């Protein structure tokens, strides 16, 4: 079998890349180890930057997002027991939309399926071959266990941090930049209406807390916990008790409800360079991870594949190689800006285990300055709503 581009991974990056390539007349096959049901239900990020929202509308994927997504024109920084609103609309004229990653994935799968796209779920033993040649190959076993081989012009590695794509690059080729943080996030999904109209980022002596949402009926909440914490040690009652303590503020009442999901996620920053090796192009979490504090992960993946789709189209349809040669550098400027913003938000809002009273006062000073200085608030706002793609 042959196709022009093999895409490994059916997350937002891989599916959107397939959609964008199809719009340009480029054939692709998407390979995914999980089932369709699993990827459509996998809970991940939920904040879409304005450039992401505009892109999804532009390529025909905005109808349900515009109907069901929740536009937000600001966030609250909660510290000193009070809210300090950062007004995105007033400061930048732009906003964000809360619309879960799994909803974006559902929309993409529906669009690709309706267009006859080749999506293959529940594949195993995926392996990449001859990446340094003009004829790369991808082998795998299909859902029935039959060994298959796809020949192609290029491979897009959109299979996440633990996928096979980055591991297929020979040792010594990649430069890795990484930082692990001394805490994790305990996240819950609760069947209860959000307790506030917008996201609340809370700095508290017990640790960071975040009030978010996925829909008018489902709330997403997070607690900072030690990195080695076990989810088994956190009963539902303990989680709610701690959320009440950290999110306490005058006039605020946290609404409880049944937990639909709870998990603990480590916090790390991670970037590899280059994002290309031969005919393999990395995108999304295969190339970079950001702490979720800045709400950048899915948005960066979408920015990557926007660049990649244009570069591959220029090469495969017009024979121009400059865009694919410059793909990584085109992405990395945005990636490092998002890394800095995510690190800055994380450092300002979390309690570090080795921090002393001096560090505590420094963080409070930064929060107060950000909440009261139009210049500082504008910097936070323009980074949060998303810088222009180009």
XYZ file of C-alpha atoms in Angstrom:
390
model
C 0.000 0.000 0.000
C 1.054 3.572 -0.615
C -0.017 7.008 0.531
C 1.630 10.411 0.519
C 1.744 10.991 4.293
C 1.461 8.474 7.114
C 0.263 10.151 10.306
C 1.000 8.290 13.534
C -1.512 9.250 16.218
C -5.203 10.197 16.109
C -5.198 13.011 18.632
C -6.051 16.605 17.681
C -2.690 17.088 15.943
C -2.802 13.989 13.754
C -6.477 14.312 12.856
C -6.255 18.024 12.069
C -3.162 17.430 9.944
C -5.051 14.792 7.944
C -7.966 17.223 7.517
C -5.742 20.105 6.382
C -3.812 17.912 3.955
C -7.046 16.600 2.448
C -8.194 20.176 1.864
C -5.021 20.626 -0.206
C -5.462 17.381 -2.134
C -2.819 15.425 -0.204
C -3.592 11.781 0.702
C -2.847 10.474 4.188
C -3.446 7.484 6.431
C -3.856 7.943 10.194
C -2.702 5.120 12.486
C -3.882 4.945 16.105
C -3.211 2.246 18.694
C -6.332 3.024 20.729
C -9.955 2.439 19.754
C -12.105 5.190 18.277
C -14.276 5.110 21.398
C -11.236 5.621 23.620
C -9.827 8.627 21.740
C -13.248 10.265 21.565
C -13.683 9.964 25.337
C -10.116 10.739 26.462
C -10.289 13.812 28.723
C -7.511 16.299 28.101
C -7.198 20.061 27.647
C -10.223 22.290 27.363
C -9.062 25.844 26.549
C -8.822 26.981 22.916
C -6.870 30.124 22.100
C -8.516 32.588 19.753
C -6.181 31.718 16.816
C -7.118 28.050 17.311
C -10.823 28.896 17.315
C -10.445 30.979 14.155
C -8.544 28.192 12.396
C -11.162 25.570 13.249
C -13.875 27.842 11.882
C -11.837 28.559 8.754
C -11.482 24.850 7.914
C -15.128 23.967 8.513
C -14.854 22.577 12.038
C -16.453 25.358 14.041
C -20.195 24.667 13.926
C -20.538 22.548 17.072
C -17.756 24.438 18.849
C -19.623 27.713 18.305
C -22.872 26.133 19.467
C -21.595 24.290 22.549
C -18.291 25.954 23.455
C -18.094 28.469 26.286
C -16.520 31.820 25.301
C -14.579 33.445 28.138
C -13.375 37.029 28.130
C -11.189 36.761 31.226
C -9.878 34.737 34.151
C -9.572 35.385 37.889
C -6.361 35.304 39.875
C -7.440 34.425 43.420
C -5.047 35.316 46.211
C -5.286 37.126 49.529
C -8.770 35.597 49.741
C -10.146 37.665 46.849
C -10.537 37.580 43.057
C -8.541 39.823 40.739
C -9.967 39.607 37.223
C -7.792 39.761 34.121
C -10.118 41.154 31.450
C -8.933 39.649 28.149
C -11.482 41.487 26.039
C -10.662 44.911 27.458
C -6.905 44.363 27.374
C -6.529 42.616 23.994
C -9.890 42.604 22.228
C -9.692 38.801 22.134
C -10.968 35.845 24.159
C -10.701 32.083 24.690
C -13.236 29.281 24.259
C -13.673 26.374 26.666
C -14.294 23.317 24.482
C -12.836 19.963 25.495
C -10.100 18.269 23.492
C -12.284 15.184 23.173
C -14.945 17.348 21.504
C -12.397 18.640 18.981
C -11.392 15.016 18.330
C -15.030 13.971 17.806
C -15.526 16.795 15.300
C -12.357 15.852 13.426
C -13.176 12.142 13.276
C -16.675 12.909 12.039
C -15.310 15.228 9.341
C -12.614 12.818 8.171
C -15.008 9.864 8.169
C -17.621 11.811 6.184
C -14.938 12.741 3.638
C -13.757 9.131 3.277
C -10.542 9.671 5.211
C -8.423 6.627 6.014
C -8.389 6.345 9.834
C -7.160 3.049 11.265
C -7.775 2.425 14.953
C -6.505 -0.358 17.239
C -3.316 -0.965 15.265
C -0.307 -2.535 16.987
C 3.436 -3.013 16.453
C 3.832 0.294 14.639
C 7.406 0.743 13.382
C 9.022 3.410 11.200
C 11.645 2.442 8.608
C 14.019 4.103 6.113
C 13.382 7.587 7.427
C 16.661 8.819 5.907
C 15.679 7.605 2.432
C 13.354 8.914 -0.252
C 10.964 6.027 0.422
C 10.097 5.743 4.120
C 7.897 2.866 5.279
C 5.617 2.251 8.218
C 4.740 -1.278 9.275
C 1.980 -2.268 11.695
C -0.632 -4.863 12.478
C -4.203 -3.854 11.792
C -7.162 -4.367 14.122
C -7.429 -7.976 12.900
C -3.758 -8.666 13.618
C -2.730 -8.732 9.946
C 0.704 -7.271 9.196
C 0.571 -4.274 6.867
C 3.109 -1.968 5.270
C 2.581 1.582 4.071
C 5.051 3.282 1.751
C 4.916 7.045 1.722
C 6.686 10.322 1.038
C 6.654 11.529 4.651
C 5.753 10.432 8.175
C 4.168 12.789 10.702
C 4.824 11.773 14.308
C 1.754 13.018 16.188
C 1.680 10.175 18.710
C 2.469 12.017 21.911
C 5.241 11.961 24.457
C 5.356 8.157 24.772
C 4.742 7.320 21.102
C 7.060 5.451 18.767
C 7.900 8.369 16.478
C 10.452 10.267 18.558
C 11.990 6.966 19.671
C 12.601 6.061 16.017
C 15.165 8.847 15.677
C 18.749 7.572 16.210
C 20.491 8.378 19.471
C 22.491 11.580 19.457
C 20.397 13.356 16.836
C 18.046 15.197 19.169
C 18.867 17.843 21.743
C 16.528 17.611 24.735
C 15.560 20.451 27.048
C 13.640 19.342 30.111
C 12.511 20.474 33.541
C 10.498 18.465 36.067
C 8.538 20.335 38.721
C 8.386 19.262 42.387
C 4.616 18.821 42.350
C 1.767 17.287 40.365
C -1.873 18.097 39.653
C -4.701 16.046 41.076
C -7.557 16.598 38.645
C -11.223 15.746 38.950
C -14.160 15.891 36.574
C -17.378 16.480 38.520
C -20.974 16.244 37.411
C -21.981 19.635 38.740
C -22.462 23.105 37.239
C -19.389 25.352 37.460
C -19.281 27.478 40.601
C -18.000 30.518 38.720
C -18.449 31.899 35.208
C -14.714 31.849 34.444
C -11.514 30.004 35.291
C -10.062 30.726 38.738
C -6.298 30.382 39.291
C -5.796 30.237 43.047
C -2.595 30.827 45.023
C -2.994 29.389 48.537
C -0.688 28.415 51.378
C -1.779 24.758 50.946
C -0.864 24.889 47.256
C -2.311 25.865 43.910
C -5.931 25.161 42.929
C -7.792 25.690 39.657
C -11.498 25.982 39.021
C -12.364 25.243 35.393
C -15.200 23.641 33.449
C -16.008 21.510 30.419
C -19.691 22.379 29.950
C -22.559 24.070 31.816
C -23.092 20.728 33.597
C -19.518 19.508 34.146
C -16.793 21.138 36.262
C -13.037 20.485 36.026
C -11.004 21.147 39.194
C -7.343 20.706 40.116
C -5.231 20.612 43.270
C -1.465 20.866 43.589
C -0.130 17.712 45.298
C 3.328 16.177 45.854
C 4.709 14.433 42.747
C 4.688 10.996 44.409
C 1.119 11.276 45.719
C -1.194 8.270 45.178
C -4.729 8.802 43.934
C -5.852 5.999 46.261
C -5.030 8.238 49.216
C -7.498 10.881 48.083
C -11.103 10.012 48.812
C -13.809 12.080 47.173
C -14.552 13.727 50.518
C -10.888 14.657 51.064
C -10.691 16.211 47.598
C -13.783 18.350 48.135
C -12.631 19.397 51.607
C -9.304 20.607 50.233
C -10.930 22.401 47.305
C -13.220 24.239 49.727
C -10.200 25.378 51.754
C -8.067 26.543 48.833
C -10.819 28.180 46.781
C -12.429 29.993 49.720
C -13.277 33.639 49.026
C -15.944 36.124 50.046
C -19.135 35.485 48.099
C -17.897 32.236 46.527
C -19.641 28.909 47.111
C -18.113 25.751 45.640
C -20.773 23.374 44.310
C -20.053 19.676 44.829
C -21.219 16.766 42.707
C -20.433 13.139 41.797
C -16.916 12.567 40.484
C -16.751 11.221 36.934
C -12.967 10.949 36.904
C -9.930 11.625 39.077
C -6.231 11.303 38.286
C -2.787 12.688 39.105
C -0.606 14.239 36.396
C 3.109 15.071 36.807
C 4.282 18.529 35.754
C 7.113 18.938 33.285
C 8.511 21.142 30.559
C 10.066 19.325 27.599
C 11.325 20.307 24.130
C 13.348 18.417 21.552
C 15.185 19.919 18.613
C 15.195 19.446 15.666
C 11.579 18.545 14.963
C 12.537 16.821 11.714
C 14.705 13.801 10.974
C 14.866 12.814 7.323
C 11.287 12.242 6.203
C 9.921 12.171 9.783
C 8.301 15.322 11.176
C 7.404 15.571 14.873
C 4.395 17.580 16.036
C 2.566 18.191 19.299
C 3.487 16.260 22.430
C 5.932 14.099 20.477
C 8.153 17.194 20.339
C 7.196 19.258 23.385
C 5.317 19.214 26.688
C 4.257 22.277 28.699
C 2.855 22.508 32.224
C -0.925 22.841 31.915
C -0.951 26.082 33.920
C -0.759 28.167 30.739
C -3.370 26.106 28.787
C -1.023 25.751 25.821
C -0.622 22.024 25.054
C -3.351 21.397 22.462
C -2.978 24.886 21.033
C 0.729 24.334 20.359
C -0.040 21.008 18.658
C -2.558 22.719 16.387
C -0.069 25.484 15.561
C 2.530 22.817 14.683
C 0.316 20.970 12.215
C -0.860 24.211 10.643
C 2.791 24.876 9.763
C 3.387 21.252 8.793
C 0.371 20.993 6.490
C 1.468 24.085 4.592
C 5.057 22.876 4.362
C 4.077 19.404 3.120
C 1.624 20.870 0.601
C 4.293 23.194 -0.814
C 6.666 20.249 -1.145
C 4.325 17.547 -2.445
C 2.301 19.744 -4.812
C 4.808 22.375 -5.888
C 8.200 20.794 -5.277
C 9.320 23.574 -2.943
C 11.550 22.308 -0.124
C 12.178 25.533 1.804
C 9.018 25.215 3.954
C 9.776 21.654 5.103
C 13.410 22.578 5.715
C 12.262 25.459 7.934
C 9.389 23.608 9.616
C 11.012 23.151 13.027
C 12.289 26.697 13.322
C 8.903 28.043 12.274
C 7.326 26.141 15.187
C 9.982 26.593 17.846
C 9.651 30.347 18.220
C 6.038 29.852 19.360
C 6.931 26.753 21.392
C 9.561 28.556 23.456
C 7.247 31.546 24.007
C 4.605 29.140 25.331
C 7.204 27.365 27.457
C 8.179 30.623 29.095
C 4.583 31.682 29.701
C 3.676 28.271 31.162
C 6.788 28.281 33.389
C 5.989 31.842 34.533
C 2.373 31.012 35.414
C 3.492 27.830 37.187
C 6.209 29.607 39.174
C 3.910 32.442 40.217
C 0.974 30.288 41.356
C 2.430 27.128 42.970
C 3.911 26.632 46.412
C 7.369 25.108 46.024
C 8.314 22.597 48.749
C 11.649 24.279 49.486
C 10.317 27.853 49.334
C 10.829 30.094 52.347
C 8.981 33.211 53.492
C 11.023 35.338 51.084
C 9.834 33.297 48.082
C 6.242 33.524 49.329
C 6.442 37.323 49.436
C 8.036 37.425 45.970
C 5.139 35.400 44.538
C 2.552 37.606 46.233
C 4.324 40.683 44.909
C 4.216 39.290 41.376
C 0.531 38.434 41.692
C -0.348 41.883 43.037
C 1.655 43.590 40.302
C 0.055 41.448 37.580
C -3.428 42.164 38.942
C -2.948 45.934 39.232
C -0.567 46.908 36.421
C -2.234 47.306 33.008
C 1.071 46.465 31.331
C 1.571 43.243 33.337
C -2.060 42.219 32.954
C -1.907 42.817 29.205
C 1.188 40.620 28.912
C -0.628 37.783 30.688
C -3.768 38.319 28.628
C -2.133 38.384 25.196
C -0.144 35.243 25.945
C -3.191 33.445 27.333
C -5.566 34.230 24.448
C -2.857 33.236 21.963
C -0.379 35.188 19.888
C -1.039 35.321 16.123
C 0.125 32.230 14.226
C 2.436 34.133 11.884
